[in-house]
CSV table of C-alpha atoms in Angstrom, one decimal:
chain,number,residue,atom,x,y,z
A,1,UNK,CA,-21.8,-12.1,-19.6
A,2,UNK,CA,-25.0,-13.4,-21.1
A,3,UNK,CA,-24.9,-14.3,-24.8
A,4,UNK,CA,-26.3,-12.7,-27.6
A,5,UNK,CA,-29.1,-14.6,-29.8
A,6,UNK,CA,-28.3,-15.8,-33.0
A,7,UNK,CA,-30.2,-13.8,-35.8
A,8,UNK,CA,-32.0,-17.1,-38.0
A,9,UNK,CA,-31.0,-14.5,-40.8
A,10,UNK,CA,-26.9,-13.5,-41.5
A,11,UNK,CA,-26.3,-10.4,-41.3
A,12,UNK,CA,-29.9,-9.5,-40.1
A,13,UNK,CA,-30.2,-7.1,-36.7
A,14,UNK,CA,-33.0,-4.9,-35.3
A,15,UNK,CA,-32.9,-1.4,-33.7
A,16,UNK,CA,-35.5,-0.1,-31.7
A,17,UNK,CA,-34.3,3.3,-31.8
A,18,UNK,CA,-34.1,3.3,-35.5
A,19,UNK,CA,-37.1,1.8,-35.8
A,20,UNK,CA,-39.1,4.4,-33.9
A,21,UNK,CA,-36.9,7.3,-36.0
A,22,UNK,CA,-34.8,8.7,-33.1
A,23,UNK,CA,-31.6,8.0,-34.8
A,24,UNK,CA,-33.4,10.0,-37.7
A,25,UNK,CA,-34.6,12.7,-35.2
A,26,UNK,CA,-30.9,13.0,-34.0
A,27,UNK,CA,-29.3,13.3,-37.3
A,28,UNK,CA,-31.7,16.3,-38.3
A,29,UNK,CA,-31.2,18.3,-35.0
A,30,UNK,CA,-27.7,17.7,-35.4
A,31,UNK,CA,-27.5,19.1,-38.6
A,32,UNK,CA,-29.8,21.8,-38.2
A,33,UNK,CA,-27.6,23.3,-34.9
A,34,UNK,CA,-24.3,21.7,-35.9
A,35,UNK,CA,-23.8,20.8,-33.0
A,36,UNK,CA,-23.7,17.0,-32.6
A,37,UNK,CA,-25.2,14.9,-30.8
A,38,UNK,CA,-22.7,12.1,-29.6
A,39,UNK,CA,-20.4,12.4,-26.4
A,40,UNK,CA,-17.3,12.0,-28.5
A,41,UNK,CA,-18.5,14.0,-31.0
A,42,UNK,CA,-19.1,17.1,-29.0
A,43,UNK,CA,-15.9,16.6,-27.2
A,44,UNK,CA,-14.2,16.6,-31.0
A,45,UNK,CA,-16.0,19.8,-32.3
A,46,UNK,CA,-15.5,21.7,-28.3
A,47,UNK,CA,-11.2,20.8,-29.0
A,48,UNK,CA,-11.7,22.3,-32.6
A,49,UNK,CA,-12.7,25.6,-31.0
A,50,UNK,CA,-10.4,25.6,-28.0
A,51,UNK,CA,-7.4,24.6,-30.4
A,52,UNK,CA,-6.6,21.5,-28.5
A,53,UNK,CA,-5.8,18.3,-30.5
């Protein structure tokens, strides 16, 4: 497993995706259908419905 480089910064990351908004974009569709958008997430609203745990 290749190693990670050390930010110069603490506590200082970068995200492509929510630099160019798509975590934004996601968020908003979610809301809007109510339907969201992450595999575990979907799986947690489908048991909801079904009545499983």
């Amino acid at each position: 497993m290749a190693k990670r480089k050390k930010s110069p910064i603490p506590g200082l990351s970068f995200s492509s995706k929510k630099a160019f908004g798509i975590t934004k974009a996601k968020r908003k569709i979610a809301k809007a259908t109510g339907i969201p958008t992450t595999k575990s997430g979907r799986r947690a609203k489908a048991g909801k419905i079904l009545g499983i745990k």
